[in-house]
PDB file of C-alpha atoms in Angstrom:
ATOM      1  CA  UNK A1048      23.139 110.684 -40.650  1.00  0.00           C
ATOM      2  CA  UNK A1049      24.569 108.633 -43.729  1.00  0.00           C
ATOM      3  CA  UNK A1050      23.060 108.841 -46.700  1.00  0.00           C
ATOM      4  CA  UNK A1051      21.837 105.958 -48.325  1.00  0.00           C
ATOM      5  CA  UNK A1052      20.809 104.799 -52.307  1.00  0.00           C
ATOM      6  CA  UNK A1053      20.019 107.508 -54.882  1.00  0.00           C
ATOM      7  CA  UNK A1054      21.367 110.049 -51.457  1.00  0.00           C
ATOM      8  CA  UNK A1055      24.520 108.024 -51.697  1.00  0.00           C
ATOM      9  CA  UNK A1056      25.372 108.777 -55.096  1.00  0.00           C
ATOM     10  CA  UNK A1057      24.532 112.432 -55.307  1.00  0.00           C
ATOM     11  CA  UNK A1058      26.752 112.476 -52.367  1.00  0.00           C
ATOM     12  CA  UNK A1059      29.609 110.946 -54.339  1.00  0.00           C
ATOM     13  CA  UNK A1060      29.157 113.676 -57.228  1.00  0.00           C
ATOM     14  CA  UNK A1061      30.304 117.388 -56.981  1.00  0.00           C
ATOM     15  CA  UNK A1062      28.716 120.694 -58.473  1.00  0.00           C
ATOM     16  CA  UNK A1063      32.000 122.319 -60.274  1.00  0.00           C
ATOM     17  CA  UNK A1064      29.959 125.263 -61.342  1.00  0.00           C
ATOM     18  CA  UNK A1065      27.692 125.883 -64.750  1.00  0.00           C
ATOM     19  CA  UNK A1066      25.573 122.811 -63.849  1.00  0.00           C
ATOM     20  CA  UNK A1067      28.593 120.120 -64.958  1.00  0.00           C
ATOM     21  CA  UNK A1068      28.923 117.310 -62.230  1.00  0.00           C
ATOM     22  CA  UNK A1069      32.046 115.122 -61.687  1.00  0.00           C
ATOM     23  CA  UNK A1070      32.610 112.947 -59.196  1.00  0.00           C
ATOM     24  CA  UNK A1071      34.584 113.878 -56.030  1.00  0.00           C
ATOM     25  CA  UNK A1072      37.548 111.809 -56.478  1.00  0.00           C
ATOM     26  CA  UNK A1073      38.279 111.931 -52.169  1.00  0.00           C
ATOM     27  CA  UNK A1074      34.759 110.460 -51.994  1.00  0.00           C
ATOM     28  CA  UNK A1075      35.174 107.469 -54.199  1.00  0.00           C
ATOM     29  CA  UNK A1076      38.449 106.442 -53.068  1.00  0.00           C
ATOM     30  CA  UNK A1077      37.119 106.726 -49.377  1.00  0.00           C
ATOM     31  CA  UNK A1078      34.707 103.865 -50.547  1.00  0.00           C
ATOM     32  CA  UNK A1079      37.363 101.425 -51.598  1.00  0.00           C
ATOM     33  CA  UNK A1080      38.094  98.799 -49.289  1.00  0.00           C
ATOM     34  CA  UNK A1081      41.162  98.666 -47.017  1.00  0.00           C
ATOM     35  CA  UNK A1082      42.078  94.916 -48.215  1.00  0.00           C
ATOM     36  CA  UNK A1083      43.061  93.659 -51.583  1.00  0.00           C
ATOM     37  CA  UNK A1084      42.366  90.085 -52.953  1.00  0.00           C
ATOM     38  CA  UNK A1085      46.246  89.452 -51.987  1.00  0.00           C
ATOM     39  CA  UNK A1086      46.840  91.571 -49.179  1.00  0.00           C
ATOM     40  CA  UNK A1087      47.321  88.163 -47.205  1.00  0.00           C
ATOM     41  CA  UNK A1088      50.074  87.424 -49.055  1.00  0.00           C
ATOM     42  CA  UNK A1089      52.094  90.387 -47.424  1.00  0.00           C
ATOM     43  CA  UNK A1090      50.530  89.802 -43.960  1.00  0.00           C
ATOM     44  CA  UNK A1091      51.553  86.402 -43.973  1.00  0.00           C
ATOM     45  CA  UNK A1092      55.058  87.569 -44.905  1.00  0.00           C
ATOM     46  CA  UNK A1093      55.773  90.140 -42.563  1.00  0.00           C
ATOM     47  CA  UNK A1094      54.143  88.005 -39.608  1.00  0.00           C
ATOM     48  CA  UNK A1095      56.666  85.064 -40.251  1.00  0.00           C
ATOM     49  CA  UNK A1096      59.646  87.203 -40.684  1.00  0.00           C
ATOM     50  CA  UNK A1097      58.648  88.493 -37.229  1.00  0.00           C
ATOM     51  CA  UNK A1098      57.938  85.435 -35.551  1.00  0.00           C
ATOM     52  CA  UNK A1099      61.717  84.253 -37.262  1.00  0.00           C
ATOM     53  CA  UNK A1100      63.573  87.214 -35.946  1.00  0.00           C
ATOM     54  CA  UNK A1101      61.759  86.481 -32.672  1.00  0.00           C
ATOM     55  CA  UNK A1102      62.443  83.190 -32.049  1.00  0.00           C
ATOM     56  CA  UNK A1103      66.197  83.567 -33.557  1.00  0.00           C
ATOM     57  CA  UNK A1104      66.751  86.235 -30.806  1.00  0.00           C
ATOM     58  CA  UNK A1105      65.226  84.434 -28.098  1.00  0.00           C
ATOM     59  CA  UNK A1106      67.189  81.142 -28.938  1.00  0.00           C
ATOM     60  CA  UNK A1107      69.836  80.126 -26.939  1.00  0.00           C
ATOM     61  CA  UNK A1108      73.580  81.558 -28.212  1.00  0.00           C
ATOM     62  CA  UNK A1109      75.055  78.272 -29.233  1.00  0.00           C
ATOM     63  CA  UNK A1110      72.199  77.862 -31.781  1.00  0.00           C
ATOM     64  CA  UNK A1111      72.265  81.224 -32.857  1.00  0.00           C
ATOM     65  CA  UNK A1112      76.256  81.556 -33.690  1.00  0.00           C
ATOM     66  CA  UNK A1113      76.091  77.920 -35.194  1.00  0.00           C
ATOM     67  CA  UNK A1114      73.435  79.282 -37.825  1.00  0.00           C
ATOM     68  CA  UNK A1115      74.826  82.746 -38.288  1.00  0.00           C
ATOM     69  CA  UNK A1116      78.734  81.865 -38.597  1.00  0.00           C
ATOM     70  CA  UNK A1117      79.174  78.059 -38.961  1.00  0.00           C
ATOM     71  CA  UNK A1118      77.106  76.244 -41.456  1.00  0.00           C
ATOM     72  CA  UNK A1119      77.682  79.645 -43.704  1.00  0.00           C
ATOM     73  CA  UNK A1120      81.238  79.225 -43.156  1.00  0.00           C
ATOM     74  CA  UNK A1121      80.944  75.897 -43.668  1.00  0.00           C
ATOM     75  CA  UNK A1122      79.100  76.079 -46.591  1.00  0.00           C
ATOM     76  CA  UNK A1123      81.568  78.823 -48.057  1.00  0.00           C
ATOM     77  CA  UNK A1124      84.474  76.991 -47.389  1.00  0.00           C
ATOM     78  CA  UNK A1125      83.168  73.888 -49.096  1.00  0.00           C
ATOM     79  CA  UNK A1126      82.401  76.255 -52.176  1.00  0.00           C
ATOM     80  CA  UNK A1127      85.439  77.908 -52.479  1.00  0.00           C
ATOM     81  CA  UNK A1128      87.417  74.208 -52.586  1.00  0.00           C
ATOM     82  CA  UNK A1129      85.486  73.082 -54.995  1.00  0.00           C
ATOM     83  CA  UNK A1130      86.028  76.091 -57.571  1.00  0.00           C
ATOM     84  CA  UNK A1131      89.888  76.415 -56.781  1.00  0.00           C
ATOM     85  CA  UNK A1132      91.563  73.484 -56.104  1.00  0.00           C
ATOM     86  CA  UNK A1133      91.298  69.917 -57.952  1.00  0.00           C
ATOM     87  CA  UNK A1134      90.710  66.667 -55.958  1.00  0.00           C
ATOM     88  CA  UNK A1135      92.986  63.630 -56.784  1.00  0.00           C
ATOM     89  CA  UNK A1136      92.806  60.197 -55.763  1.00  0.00           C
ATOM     90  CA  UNK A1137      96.576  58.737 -54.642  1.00  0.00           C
ATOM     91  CA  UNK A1138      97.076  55.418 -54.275  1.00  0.00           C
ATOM     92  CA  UNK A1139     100.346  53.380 -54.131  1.00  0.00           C
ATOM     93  CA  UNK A1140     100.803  50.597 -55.966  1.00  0.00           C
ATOM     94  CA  UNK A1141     104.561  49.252 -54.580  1.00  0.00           C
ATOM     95  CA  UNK A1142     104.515  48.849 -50.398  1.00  0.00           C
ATOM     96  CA  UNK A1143     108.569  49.829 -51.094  1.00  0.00           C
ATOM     97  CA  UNK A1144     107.462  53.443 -52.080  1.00  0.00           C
ATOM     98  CA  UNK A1145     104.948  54.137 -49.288  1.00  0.00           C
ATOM     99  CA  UNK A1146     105.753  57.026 -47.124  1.00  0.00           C
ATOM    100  CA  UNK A1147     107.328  56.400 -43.929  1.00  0.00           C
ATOM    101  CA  UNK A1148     104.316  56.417 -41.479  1.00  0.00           C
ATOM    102  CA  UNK A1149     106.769  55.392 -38.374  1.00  0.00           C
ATOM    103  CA  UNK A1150     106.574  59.032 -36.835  1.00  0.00           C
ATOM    104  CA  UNK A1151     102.822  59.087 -37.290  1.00  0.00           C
ATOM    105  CA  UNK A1152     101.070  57.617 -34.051  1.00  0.00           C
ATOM    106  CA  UNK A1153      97.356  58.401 -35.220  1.00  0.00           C
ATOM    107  CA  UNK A1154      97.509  57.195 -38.752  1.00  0.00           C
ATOM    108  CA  UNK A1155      99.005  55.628 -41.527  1.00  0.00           C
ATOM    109  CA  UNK A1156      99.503  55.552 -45.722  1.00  0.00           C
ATOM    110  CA  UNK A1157      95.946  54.598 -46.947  1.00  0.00           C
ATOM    111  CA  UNK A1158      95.377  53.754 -50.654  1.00  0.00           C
ATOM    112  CA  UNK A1159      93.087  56.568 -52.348  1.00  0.00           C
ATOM    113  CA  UNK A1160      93.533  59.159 -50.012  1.00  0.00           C
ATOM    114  CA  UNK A1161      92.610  62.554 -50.949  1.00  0.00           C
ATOM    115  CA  UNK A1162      94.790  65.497 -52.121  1.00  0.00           C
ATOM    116  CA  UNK A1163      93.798  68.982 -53.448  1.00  0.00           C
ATOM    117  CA  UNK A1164      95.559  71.241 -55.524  1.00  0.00           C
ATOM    118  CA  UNK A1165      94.957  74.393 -58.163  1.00  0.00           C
ATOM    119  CA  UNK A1166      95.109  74.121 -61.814  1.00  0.00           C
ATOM    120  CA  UNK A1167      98.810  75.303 -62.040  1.00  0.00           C
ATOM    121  CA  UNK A1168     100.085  72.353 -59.545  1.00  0.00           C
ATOM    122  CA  UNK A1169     102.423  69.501 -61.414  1.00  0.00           C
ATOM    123  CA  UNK A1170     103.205  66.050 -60.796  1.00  0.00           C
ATOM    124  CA  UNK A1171     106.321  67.085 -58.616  1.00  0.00           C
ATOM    125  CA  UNK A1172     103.794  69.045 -56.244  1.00  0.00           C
ATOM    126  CA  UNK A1173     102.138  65.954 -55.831  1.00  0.00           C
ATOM    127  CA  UNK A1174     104.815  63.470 -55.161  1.00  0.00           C
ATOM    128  CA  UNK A1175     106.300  65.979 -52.775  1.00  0.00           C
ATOM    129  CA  UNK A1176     102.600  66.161 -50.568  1.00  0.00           C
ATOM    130  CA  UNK A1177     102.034  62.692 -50.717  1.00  0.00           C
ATOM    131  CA  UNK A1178     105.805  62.332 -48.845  1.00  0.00           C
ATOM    132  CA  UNK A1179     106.110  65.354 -47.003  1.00  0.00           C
ATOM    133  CA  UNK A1180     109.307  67.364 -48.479  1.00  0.00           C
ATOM    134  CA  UNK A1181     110.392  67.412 -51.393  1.00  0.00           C
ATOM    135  CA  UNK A1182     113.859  65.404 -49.969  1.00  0.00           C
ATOM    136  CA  UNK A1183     111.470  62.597 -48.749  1.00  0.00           C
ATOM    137  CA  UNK A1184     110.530  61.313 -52.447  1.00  0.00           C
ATOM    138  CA  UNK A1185     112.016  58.414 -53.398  1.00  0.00           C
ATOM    139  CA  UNK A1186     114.310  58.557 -56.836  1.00  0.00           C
ATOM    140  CA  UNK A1187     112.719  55.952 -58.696  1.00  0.00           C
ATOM    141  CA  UNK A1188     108.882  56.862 -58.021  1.00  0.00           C
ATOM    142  CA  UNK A1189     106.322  57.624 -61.068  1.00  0.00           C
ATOM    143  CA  UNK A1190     102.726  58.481 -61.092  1.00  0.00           C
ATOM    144  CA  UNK A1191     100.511  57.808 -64.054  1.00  0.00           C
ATOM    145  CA  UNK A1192      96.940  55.959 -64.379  1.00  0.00           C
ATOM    146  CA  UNK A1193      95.368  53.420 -66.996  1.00  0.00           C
ATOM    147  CA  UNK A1194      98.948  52.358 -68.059  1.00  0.00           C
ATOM    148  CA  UNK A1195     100.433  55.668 -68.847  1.00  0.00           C
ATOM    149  CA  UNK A1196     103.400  57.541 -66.743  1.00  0.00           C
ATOM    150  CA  UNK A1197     102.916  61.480 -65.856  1.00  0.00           C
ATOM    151  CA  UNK A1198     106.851  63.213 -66.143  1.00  0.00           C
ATOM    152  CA  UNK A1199     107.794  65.344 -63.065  1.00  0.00           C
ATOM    153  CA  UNK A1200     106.844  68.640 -64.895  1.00  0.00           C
ATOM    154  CA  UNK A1201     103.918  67.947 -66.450  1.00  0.00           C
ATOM    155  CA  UNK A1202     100.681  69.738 -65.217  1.00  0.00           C
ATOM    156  CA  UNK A1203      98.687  67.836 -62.681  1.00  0.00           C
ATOM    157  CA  UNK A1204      95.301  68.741 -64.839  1.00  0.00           C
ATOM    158  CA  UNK A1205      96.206  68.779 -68.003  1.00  0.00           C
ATOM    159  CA  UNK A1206      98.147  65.040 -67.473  1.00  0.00           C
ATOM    160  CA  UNK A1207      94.839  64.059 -65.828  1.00  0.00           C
ATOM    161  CA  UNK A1208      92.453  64.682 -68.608  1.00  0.00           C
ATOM    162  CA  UNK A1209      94.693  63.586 -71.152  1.00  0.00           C
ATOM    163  CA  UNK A1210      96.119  60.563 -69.651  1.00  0.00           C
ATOM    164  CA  UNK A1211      93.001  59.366 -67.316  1.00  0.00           C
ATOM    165  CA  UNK A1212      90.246  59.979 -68.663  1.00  0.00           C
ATOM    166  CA  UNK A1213      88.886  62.863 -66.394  1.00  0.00           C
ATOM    167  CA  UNK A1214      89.134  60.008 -63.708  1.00  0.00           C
ATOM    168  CA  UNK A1215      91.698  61.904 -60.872  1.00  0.00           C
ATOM    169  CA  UNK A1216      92.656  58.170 -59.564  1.00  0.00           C
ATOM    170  CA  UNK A1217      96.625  58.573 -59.972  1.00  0.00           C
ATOM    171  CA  UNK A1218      98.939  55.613 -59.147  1.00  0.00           C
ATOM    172  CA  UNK A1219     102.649  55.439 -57.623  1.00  0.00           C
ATOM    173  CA  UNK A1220     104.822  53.033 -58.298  1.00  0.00           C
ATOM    174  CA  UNK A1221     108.257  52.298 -58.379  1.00  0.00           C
ATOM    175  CA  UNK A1222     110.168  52.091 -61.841  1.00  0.00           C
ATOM    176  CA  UNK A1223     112.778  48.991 -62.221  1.00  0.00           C
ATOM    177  CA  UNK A1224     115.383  50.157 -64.223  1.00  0.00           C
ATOM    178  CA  UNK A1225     117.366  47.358 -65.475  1.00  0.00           C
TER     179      UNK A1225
END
């Protein structure tokens, strides 16, 4: 039989001896309820990471490796350009100094294509990537923007900033030397 009202709460008290009651501490917490005010929050959390994991293992394998491996890859590979290497703008002013595009069968020299390159790269390492080889440059070839010419040895960066205005558009063009 349960006991009910004033039966109820002598039930929840214990005699400790020499007349002093304190309540049984077993007792009270037996009467506290099994669900908090936010209990659902948790529920609702561990029922959609199940139903995830679920329907990522039941998914086909294409979709699964394309979510696990790709678009992280992807993703990572993007990230780690972007904080190592510098992108630069090339176009070529002179048709005499574009590189020979006669072997190339898919494409050909396109104004403002794009070239990376770290922090430590000069204005050599560019020339000699926009021509492929370093024997391939022409002699009389220069690279500058807004009206002002980059040497061979300067830094790629640096010469950037200072001489373009943070704007990575660089320009070739032949020098007449007269």
């Amino acid at each position: 039989k349960r006991p009910t009202g004033s039966s109820l709460r002598a039930a929840l008290w214990v005699d400790k001896g020499q007349g002093a009651r304190q309540p049984d501490i077993l007792a009270e917490m037996a009467a506290l309820p099994k669900r908090w005010a936010w209990t659902f929050l948790k529920e609702g959390i561990k029922f959609r990471t199940g139903r995830l994991y679920e329907t990522f293992w039941n998914s086909q394998s294409n979709v699964k490796y394309t979510v696990l491996f790709l678009y992280p890859g992807a993703l990572f590979w993007v990230r780690w350009r972007a904080e190592t290497q510098y992108k630069y703008n090339v176009f070529i002013a002179d048709k005499s100094v574009e590189p020979d595009s006669s072997q190339n069968l898919w494409y050909a020299w396109k104004n403002g294509s794009t070239f990376y390159f770290p922090a430590m790269a000069t204005v050599q390492d560019l020339k000699e990537s926009v021509y492929d080889g370093a024997d391939k440059v022409p002699g009389k070839v220069r690279a500058g923007c807004y009206g002002r010419m980059m040497e061979d040895s300067d830094n790629l960066a640096l010469a950037v900033r200072t001489f373009c205005k943070r704007d990575p558009k660089i320009v070739l063009w032949e020098e007449e030397i007269a």
